[in-house]
Short mmCIF file of C-alpha atoms and ligand atoms in Angstrom, two decimals:
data_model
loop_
_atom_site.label_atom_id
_atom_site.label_comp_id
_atom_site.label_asym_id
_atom_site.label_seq_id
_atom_site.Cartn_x
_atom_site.Cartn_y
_atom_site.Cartn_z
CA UNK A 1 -51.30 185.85 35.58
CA UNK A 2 -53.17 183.45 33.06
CA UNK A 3 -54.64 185.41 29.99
CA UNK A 4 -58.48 187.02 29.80
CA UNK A 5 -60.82 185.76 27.23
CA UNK A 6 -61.25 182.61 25.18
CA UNK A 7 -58.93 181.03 22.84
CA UNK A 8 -59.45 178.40 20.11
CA UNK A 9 -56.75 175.91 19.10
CA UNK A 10 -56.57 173.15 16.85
CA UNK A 11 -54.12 170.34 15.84
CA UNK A 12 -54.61 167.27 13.71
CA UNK A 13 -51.70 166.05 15.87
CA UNK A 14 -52.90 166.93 19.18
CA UNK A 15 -50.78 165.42 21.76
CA UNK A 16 -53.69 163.74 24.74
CA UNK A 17 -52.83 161.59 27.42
CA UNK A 18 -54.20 159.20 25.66
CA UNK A 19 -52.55 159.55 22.85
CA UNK A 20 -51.80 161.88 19.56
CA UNK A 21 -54.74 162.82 17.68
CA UNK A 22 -56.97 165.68 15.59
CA UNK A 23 -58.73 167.81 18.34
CA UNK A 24 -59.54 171.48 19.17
CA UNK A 25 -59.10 172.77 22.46
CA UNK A 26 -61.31 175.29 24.34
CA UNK A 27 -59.57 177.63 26.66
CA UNK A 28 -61.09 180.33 28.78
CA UNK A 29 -59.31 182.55 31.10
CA UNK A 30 -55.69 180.37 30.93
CA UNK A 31 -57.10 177.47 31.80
CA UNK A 32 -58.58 174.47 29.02
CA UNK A 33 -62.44 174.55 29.41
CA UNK A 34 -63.32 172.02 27.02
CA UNK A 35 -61.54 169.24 24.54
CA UNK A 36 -63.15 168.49 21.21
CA UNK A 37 -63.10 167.14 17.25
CA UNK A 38 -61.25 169.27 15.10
CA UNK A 39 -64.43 170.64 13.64
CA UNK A 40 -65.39 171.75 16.87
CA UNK A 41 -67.54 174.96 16.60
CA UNK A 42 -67.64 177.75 19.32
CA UNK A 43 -67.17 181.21 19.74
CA UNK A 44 -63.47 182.13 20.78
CA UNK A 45 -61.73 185.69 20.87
CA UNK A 46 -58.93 183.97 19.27
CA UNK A 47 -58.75 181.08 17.20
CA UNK A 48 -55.38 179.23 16.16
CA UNK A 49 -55.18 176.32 13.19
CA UNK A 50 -52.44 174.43 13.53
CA UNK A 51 -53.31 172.22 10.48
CA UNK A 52 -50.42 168.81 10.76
CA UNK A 53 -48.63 171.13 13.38
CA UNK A 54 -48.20 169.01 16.91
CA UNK A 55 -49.89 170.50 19.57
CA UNK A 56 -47.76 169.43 22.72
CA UNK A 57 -48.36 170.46 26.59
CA UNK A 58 -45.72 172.43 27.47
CA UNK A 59 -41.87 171.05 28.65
CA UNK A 60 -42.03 171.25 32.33
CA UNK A 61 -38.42 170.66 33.35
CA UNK A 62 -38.51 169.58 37.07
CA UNK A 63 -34.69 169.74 37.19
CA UNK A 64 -32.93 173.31 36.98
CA UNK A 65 -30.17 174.78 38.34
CA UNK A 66 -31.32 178.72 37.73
CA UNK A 67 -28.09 179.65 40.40
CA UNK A 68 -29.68 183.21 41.34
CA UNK A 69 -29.35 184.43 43.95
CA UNK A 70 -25.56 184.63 44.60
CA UNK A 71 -24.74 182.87 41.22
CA UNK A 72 -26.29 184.81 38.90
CA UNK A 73 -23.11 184.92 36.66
CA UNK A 74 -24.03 181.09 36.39
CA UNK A 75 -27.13 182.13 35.39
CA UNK A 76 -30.10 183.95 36.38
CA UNK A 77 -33.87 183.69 36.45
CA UNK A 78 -34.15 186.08 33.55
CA UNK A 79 -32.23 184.11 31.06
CA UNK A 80 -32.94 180.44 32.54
CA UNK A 81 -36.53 181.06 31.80
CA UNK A 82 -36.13 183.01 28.54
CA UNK A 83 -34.02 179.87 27.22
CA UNK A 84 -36.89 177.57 28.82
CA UNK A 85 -39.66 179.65 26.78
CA UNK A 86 -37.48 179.46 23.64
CA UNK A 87 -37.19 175.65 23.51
CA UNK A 88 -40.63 174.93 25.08
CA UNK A 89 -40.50 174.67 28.50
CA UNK A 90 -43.61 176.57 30.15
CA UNK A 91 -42.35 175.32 34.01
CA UNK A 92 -39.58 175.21 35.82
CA UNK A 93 -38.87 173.60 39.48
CA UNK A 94 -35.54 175.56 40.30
CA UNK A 95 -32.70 173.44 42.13
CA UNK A 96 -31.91 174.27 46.01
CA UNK A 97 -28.07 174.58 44.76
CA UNK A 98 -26.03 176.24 43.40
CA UNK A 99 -27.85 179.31 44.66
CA UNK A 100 -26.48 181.53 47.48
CA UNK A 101 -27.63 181.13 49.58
CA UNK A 102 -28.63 177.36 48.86
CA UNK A 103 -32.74 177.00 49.71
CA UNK A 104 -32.01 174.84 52.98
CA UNK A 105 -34.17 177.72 54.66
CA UNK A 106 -37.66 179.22 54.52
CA UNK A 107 -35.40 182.46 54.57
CA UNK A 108 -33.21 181.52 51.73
CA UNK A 109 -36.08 180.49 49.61
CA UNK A 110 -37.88 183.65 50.30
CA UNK A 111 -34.31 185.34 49.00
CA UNK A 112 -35.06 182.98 45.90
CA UNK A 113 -38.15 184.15 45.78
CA UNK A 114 -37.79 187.52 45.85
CA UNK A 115 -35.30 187.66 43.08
CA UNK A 116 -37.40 185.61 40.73
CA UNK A 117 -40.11 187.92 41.36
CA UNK A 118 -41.00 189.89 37.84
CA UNK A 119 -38.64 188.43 35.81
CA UNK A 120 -39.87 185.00 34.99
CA UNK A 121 -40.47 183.89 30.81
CA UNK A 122 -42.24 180.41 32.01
CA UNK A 123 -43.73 179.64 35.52
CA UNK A 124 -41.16 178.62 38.19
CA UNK A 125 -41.69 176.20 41.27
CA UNK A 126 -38.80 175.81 43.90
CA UNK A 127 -37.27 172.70 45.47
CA UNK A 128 -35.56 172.45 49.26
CA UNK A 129 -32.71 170.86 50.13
CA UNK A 130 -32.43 168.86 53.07
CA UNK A 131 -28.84 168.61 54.47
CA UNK A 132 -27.41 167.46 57.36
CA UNK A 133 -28.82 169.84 60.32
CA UNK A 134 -31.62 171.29 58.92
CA UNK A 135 -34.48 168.54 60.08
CA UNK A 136 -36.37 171.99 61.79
CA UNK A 137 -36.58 173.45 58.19
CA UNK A 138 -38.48 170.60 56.25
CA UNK A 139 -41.69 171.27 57.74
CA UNK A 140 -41.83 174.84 57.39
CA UNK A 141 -39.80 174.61 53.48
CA UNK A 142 -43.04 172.43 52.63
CA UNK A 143 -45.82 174.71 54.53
CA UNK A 144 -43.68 177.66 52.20
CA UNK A 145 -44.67 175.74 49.22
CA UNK A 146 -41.08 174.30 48.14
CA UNK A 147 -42.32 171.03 45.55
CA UNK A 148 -40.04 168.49 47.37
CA UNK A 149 -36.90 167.87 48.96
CA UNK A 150 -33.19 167.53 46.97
CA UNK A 151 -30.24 165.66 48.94
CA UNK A 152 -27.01 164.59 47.72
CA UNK A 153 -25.95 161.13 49.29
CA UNK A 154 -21.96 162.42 48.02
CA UNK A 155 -19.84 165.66 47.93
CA UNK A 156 -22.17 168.19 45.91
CA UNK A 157 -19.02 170.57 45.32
CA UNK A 158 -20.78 173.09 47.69
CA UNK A 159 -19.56 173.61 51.19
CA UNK A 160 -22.71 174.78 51.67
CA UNK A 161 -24.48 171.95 50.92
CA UNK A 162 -23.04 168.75 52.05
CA UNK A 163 -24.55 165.47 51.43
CA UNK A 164 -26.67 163.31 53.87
CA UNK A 165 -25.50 159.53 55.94
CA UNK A 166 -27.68 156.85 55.15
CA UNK A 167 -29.18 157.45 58.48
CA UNK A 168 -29.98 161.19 58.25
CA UNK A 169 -31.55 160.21 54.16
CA UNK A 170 -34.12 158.62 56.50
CA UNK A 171 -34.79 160.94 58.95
CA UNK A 172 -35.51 163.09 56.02
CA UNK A 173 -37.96 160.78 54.26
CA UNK A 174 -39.34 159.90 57.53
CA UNK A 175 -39.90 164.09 58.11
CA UNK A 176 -41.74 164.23 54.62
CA UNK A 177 -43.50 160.49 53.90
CA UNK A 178 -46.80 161.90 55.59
CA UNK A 179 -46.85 165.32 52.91
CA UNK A 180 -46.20 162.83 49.48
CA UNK A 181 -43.39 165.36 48.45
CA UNK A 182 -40.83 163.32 47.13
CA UNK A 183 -36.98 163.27 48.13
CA UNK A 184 -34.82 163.47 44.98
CA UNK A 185 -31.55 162.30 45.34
CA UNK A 186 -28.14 162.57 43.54
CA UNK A 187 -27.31 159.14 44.13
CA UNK A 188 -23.71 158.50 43.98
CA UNK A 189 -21.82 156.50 46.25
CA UNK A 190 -18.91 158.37 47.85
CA UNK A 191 -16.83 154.51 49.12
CA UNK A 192 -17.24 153.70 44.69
CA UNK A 193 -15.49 156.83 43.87
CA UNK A 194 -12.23 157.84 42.93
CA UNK A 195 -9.83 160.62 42.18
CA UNK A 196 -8.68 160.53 38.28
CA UNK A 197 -6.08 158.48 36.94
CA UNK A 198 -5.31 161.11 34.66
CA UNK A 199 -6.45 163.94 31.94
CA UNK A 200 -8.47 161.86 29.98
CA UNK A 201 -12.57 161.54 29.46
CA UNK A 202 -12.03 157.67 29.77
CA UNK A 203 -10.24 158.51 33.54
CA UNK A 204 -12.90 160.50 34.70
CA UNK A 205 -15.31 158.37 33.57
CA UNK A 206 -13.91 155.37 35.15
CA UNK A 207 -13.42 157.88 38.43
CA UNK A 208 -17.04 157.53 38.94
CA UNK A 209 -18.79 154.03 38.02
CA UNK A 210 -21.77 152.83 37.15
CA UNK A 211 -21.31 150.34 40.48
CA UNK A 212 -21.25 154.21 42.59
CA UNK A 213 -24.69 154.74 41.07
CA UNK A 214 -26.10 151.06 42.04
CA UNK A 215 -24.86 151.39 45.60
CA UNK A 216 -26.56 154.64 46.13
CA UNK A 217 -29.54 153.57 44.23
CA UNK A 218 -29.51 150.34 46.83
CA UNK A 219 -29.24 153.22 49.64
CA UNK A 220 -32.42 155.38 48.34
CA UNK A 221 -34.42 152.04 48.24
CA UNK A 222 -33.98 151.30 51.24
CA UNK A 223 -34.76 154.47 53.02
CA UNK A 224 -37.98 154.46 50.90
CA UNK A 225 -38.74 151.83 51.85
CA UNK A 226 -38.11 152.15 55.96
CA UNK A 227 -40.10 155.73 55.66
CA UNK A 228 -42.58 155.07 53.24
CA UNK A 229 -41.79 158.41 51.40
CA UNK A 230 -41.50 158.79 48.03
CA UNK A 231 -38.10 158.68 46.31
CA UNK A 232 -36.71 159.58 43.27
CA UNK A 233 -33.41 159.03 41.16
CA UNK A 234 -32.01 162.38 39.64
CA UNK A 235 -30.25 161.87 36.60
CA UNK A 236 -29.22 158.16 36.64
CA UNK A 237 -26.95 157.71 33.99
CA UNK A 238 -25.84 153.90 34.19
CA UNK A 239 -28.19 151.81 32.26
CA UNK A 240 -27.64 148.79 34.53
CA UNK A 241 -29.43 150.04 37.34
CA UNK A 242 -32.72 149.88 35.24
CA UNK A 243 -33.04 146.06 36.84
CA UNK A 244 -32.87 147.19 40.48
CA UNK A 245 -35.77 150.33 39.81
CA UNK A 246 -37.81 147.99 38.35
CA UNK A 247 -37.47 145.70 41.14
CA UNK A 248 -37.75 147.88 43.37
CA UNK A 249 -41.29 149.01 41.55
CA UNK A 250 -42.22 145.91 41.48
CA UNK A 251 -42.08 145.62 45.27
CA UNK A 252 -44.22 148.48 45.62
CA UNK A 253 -41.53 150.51 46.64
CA UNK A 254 -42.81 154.46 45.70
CA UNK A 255 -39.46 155.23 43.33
CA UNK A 256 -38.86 156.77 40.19
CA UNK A 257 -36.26 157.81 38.21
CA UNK A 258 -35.36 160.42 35.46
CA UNK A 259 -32.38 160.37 33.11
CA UNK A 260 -31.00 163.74 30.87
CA UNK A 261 -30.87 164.36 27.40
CA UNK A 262 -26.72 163.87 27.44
CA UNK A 263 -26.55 161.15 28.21
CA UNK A 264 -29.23 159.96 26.01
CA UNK A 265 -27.37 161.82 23.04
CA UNK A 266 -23.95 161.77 23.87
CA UNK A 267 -21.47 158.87 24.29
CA UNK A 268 -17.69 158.71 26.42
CA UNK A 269 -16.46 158.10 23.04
CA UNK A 270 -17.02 161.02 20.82
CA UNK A 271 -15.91 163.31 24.13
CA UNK A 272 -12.60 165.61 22.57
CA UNK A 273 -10.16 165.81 24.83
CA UNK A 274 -10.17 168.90 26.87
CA UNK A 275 -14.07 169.94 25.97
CA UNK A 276 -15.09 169.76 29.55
CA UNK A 277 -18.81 171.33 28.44
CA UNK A 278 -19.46 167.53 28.26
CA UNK A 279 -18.35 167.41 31.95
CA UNK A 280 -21.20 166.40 34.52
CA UNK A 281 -21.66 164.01 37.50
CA UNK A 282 -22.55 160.92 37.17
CA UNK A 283 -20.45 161.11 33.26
CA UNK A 284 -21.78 160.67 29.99
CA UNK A 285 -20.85 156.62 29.96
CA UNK A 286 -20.22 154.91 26.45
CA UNK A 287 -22.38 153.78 23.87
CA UNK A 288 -23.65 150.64 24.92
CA UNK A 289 -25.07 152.50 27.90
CA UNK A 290 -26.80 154.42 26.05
CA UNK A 291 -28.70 151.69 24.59
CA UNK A 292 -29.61 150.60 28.43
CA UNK A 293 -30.79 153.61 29.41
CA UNK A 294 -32.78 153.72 25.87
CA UNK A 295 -34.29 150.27 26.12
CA UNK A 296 -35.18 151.71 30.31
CA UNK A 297 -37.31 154.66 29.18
CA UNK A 298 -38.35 152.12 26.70
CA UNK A 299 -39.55 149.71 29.04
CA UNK A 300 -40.83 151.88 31.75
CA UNK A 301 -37.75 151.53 34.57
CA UNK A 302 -37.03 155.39 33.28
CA UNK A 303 -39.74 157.42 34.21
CA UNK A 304 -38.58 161.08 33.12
CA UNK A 305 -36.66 162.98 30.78
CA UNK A 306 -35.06 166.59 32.49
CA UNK A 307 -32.40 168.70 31.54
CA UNK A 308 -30.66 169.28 34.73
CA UNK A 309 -29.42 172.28 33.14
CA UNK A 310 -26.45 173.68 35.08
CA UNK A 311 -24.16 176.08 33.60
CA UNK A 312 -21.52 177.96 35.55
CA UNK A 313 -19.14 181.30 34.28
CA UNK A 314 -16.84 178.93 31.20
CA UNK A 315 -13.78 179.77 33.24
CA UNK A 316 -14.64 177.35 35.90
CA UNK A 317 -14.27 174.72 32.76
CA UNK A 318 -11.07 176.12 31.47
CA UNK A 319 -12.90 177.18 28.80
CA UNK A 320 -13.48 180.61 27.15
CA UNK A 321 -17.34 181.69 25.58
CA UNK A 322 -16.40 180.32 22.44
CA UNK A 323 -15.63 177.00 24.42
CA UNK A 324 -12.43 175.23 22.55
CA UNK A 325 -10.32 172.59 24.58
CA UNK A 326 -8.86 174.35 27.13
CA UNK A 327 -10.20 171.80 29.89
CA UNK A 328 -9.18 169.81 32.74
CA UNK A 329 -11.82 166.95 33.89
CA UNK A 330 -10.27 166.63 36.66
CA UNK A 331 -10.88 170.29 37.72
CA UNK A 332 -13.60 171.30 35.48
CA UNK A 333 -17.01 172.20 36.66
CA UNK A 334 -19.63 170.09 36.24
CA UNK A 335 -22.38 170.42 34.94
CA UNK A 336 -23.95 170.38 30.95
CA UNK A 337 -26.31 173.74 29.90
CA UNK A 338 -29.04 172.27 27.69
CA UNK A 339 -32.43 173.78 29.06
CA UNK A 340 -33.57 175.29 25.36
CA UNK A 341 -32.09 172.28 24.02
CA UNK A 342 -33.94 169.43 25.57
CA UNK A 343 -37.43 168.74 23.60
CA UNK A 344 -35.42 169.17 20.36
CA UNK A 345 -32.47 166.71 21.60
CA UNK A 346 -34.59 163.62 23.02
CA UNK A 347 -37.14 163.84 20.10
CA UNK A 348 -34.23 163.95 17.91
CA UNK A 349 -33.16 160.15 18.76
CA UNK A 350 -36.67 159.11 20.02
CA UNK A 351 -37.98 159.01 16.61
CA UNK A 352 -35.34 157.41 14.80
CA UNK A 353 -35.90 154.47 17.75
CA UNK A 354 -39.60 154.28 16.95
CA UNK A 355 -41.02 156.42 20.10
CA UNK A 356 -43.79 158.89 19.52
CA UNK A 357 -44.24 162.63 20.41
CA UNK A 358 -46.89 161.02 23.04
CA UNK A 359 -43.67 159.33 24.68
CA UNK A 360 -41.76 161.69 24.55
CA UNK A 361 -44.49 164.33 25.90
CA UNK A 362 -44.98 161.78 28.94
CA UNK A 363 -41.09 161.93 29.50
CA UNK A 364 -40.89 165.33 29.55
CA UNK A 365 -44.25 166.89 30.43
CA UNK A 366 -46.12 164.45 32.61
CA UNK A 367 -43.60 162.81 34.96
CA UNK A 368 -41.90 165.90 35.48
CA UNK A 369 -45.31 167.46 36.56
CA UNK A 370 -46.24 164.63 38.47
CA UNK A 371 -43.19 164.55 40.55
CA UNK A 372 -43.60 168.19 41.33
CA UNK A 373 -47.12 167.67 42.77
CA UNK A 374 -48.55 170.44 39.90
CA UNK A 375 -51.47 168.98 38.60
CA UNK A 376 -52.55 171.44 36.24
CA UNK A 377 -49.20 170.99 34.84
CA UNK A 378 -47.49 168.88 31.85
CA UNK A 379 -51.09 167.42 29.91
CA UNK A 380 -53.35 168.73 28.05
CA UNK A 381 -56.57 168.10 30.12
CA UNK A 382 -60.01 170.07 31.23
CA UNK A 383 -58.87 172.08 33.96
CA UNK A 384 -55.53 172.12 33.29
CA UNK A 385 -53.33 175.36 32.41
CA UNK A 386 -53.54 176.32 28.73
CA UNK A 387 -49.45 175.75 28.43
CA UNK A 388 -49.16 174.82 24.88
CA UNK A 389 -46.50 173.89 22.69
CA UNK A 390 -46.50 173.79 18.26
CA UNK A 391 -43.56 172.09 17.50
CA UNK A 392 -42.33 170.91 13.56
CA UNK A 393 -41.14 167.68 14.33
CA UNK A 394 -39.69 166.88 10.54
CA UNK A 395 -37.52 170.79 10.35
CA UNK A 396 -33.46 169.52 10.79
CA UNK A 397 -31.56 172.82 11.91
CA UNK A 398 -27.95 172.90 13.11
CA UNK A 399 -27.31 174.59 17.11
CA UNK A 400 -25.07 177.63 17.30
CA UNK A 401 -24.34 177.98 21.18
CA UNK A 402 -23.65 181.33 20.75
CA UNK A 403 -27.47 182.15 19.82
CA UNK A 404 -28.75 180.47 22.51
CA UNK A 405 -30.66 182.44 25.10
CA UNK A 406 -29.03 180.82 28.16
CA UNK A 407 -26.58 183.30 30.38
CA UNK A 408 -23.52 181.42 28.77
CA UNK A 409 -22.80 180.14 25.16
CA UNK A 410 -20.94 177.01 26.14
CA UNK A 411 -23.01 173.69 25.46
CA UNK A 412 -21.88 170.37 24.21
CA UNK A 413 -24.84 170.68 21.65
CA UNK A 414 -22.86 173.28 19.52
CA UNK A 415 -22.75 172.64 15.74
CA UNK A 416 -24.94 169.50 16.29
CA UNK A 417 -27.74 168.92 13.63
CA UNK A 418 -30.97 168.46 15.89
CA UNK A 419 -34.47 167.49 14.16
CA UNK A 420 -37.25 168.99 15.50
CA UNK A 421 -38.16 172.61 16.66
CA UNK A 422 -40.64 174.59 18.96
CA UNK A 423 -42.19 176.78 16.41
CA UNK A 424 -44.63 178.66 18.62
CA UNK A 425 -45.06 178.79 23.02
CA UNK A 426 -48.32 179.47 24.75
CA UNK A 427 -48.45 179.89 28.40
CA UNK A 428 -51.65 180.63 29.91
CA UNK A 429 -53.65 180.62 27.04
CA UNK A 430 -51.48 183.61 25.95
CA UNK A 431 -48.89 182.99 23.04
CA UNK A 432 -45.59 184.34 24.24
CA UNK A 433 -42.17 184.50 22.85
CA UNK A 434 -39.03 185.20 25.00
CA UNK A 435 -38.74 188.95 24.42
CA UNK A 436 -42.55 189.48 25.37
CA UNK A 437 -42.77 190.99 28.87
CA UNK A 438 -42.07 188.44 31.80
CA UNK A 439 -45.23 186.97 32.98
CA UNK A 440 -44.07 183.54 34.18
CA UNK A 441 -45.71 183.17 38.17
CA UNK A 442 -44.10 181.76 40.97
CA UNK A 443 -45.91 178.00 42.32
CA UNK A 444 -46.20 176.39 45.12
CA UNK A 445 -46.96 172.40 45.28
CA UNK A 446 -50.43 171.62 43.99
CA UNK A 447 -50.00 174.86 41.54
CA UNK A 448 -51.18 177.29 43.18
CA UNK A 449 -49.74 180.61 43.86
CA UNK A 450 -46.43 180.52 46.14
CA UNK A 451 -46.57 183.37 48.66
CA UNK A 452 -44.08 185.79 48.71
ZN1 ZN B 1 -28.60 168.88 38.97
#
């Protein structure tokens, strides 16, 4: 449902592909027509100055758990994408789990479907999951128009969606090398995992090391590279496996990999005891980590930057709405909500470390895209969809979880001084805000409409 008529926009800080710079951009019927100088004359029904305001593609965040149907107490498709709007996020690519049912089928994603239908802020796309057993549902999941293919190579907490042997990962890849969808993999090794030594942050983190990552990592290579398929690491959190991505790159190996905002913020040791909203597999590691997976995005081994937002009901973290430090990691539920949060967050470090919006928009906008085979997604480009962002990147502004638009307050962001802020959303040519009517669609890989 892209917007009628023609709309004029200019930036001295428009943020190109090839870089940040003054331009006006033409856009007729949703999509952008033409790209010019900021003097650019021509007839629009609307016309937008921006002045020294960025103008950014819109966030597309290619890793969200939206949990409806069947979790919609998690959160819903309402919310998810009213929070998305909110902090600049124009797409979404929703996670097979922890729906219910979880989108292993062409009947479960047409139950996904179906409830997104009409209630959509930003424009949603749908992963599959491939799990042990259902090899006869990859090839009709893709003809559906699911983007790619999520599989956990360890316990995913879900019954319902167990993770896959080395030798099934590669039956999978095998089943989609020829489409180019990518397989995206939690990759944790169950054999370098333990149970918790005890109540502490520092126990669960040393539950699940960095050496669980590697060995999965070292499992996903090698299926890529017996099936030819594309692979990609979902939020890798130890820094140390930037080495084996790049060599793995550097084979010619089709891999990428994306981190989060946590665990580019956060560090193990300013986790309180008992605040389990900082709970989330692989862990937030300490902060010399954080400077490896800093110096990775830095250098190229990181692709991506996506929220993997997933939220559940507080009481599955011991915690109440108001959060506190009820918690137990070693019976929390994973998972860190940040989906409204994420622009604001990595921008927030990135320029204090030198980076540019135009890295960051490449993080955030054009891998993401990419990945998700939507190519009028995540640049601004002739042809592309009119999904704008204006964001102040100099306003400082402290979170309150509790006015966040996400189904539940709890976040480890809360009272946290972020700099940056979405300051206006366009999506389809058509400026939006999150209490406008819903008028998000529903995509298929390559972008166009999925069928319902
Ligand atoms: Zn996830």
């Amino acid at each position: 449902m892209s917007d009628q008529g023609t709309l004029l926009i200019r930036s001295r800080r428009t943020v190109l592909p090839g870089g940040v710079t003054e331009a006006a951009v033409f856009v007729r019927d949703g999509r952008v027509e033409l790209i010019g100088g900021y003097d650019l004359r021509l007839d629009a029904d609307r016309a937008v100055d921006l002045g020294d305001l960025p103008l950014l593609p819109g966030v597309v965040d290619s890793h969200v758990h939206v949990n409806e149907p069947g979790r919609t107490a998690w959160e819903g498709f309402a919310t998810a994408t009213r929070a998305a709007l909110a902090g600049g996020v124009t797409t979404i690519c929703d996670m097979p789990l922890n729906s219910s049912p979880v989108t292993t089928t062409v009947d479960a994603l047409r139950a996904k479907t179906a409830a997104a239908a009409g209630q959509c802020a930003v424009d949603v796309a749908f992963w599959g999951g491939a799990v042990p057993g259902n090899a006869d549902s990859i090839g009709p999941l893709l003809d559906a128009g699911v983007v790619g293919f999520k599989c956990f190579l360890i316990d995913s907490g879900l019954p319902e969606f167990p993770p896959l042997s080395r030798e099934e990962l590669r039956s999978a890849m095998a089943a989609i090398a020829e489409s180019g969808a990518p397989m995206i993999v939690h990759a944790e090794d169950p054999s370098q995992v333990t149970t918790p030594a005890g109540a502490s942050y520092d126990a669960f983190v040393a539950s699940r090391p960095p050496i669980a990552e590697r060995r999965a990592i070292e499992t996903v290579i090698s299926a890529a590279a017996f099936s030819g398929a594309r692979a990609h690491i979902v939020h890798l959190a130890a820094g140390e496996c930037a080495a084996l991505i790049s060599s793995a790159k550097a084979a010619g190996i089709a891999l990428s990999a994306e981190t989060c905002p946590h665990y580019l913020f956060f560090a193990a040791e300013e986790v309180p005891p008992g605040h389990t909203e900082f709970k989330c597999c692989p862990p937030v590691r300490y902060a010399v980590n954080r400077e490896a997976l800093w110096r990775a995005l830095g250098d190229g081994a990181i692709d991506g930057v996506v929220s993997d937002h997933s939220p559940c009901a507080p009481s599955l973290k011991g915690l109440t709405e108001a959060g506190g430090a009820g918690g137990d990691f070693r019976t929390a539920w994973g998972g860190i909500s940040s989906l409204q949060l994420g622009l604001s967050v990595v921008w927030s470090v990135a320029r204090r470390r030198g980076f540019s919006l135009a890295d960051v928009s490449r993080w955030m906008s054009a891998l993401p895209a990419s990945l998700a085979g939507l190519p009028t997604k995540g640049r601004i480009a002739v042809g592309g969809d009119a999904d704008f962002v204006a964001f102040d990147p100099d306003v400082a502004w402290a979170v309150r979880g509790a006015e966040l638009l996400h189904k539940h307050h709890v976040t480890p962001y809360d009272g946290r001084t972020l700099t940056g802020r979405v300051t206006r959303v366009w999506l389809g040519g058509a400026e939006v805000t999150p209490y406008d009517p819903p008028r998000g669609r529903l995509l298929a890989r390559g972008g166009g409409p999925l069928a319902g």
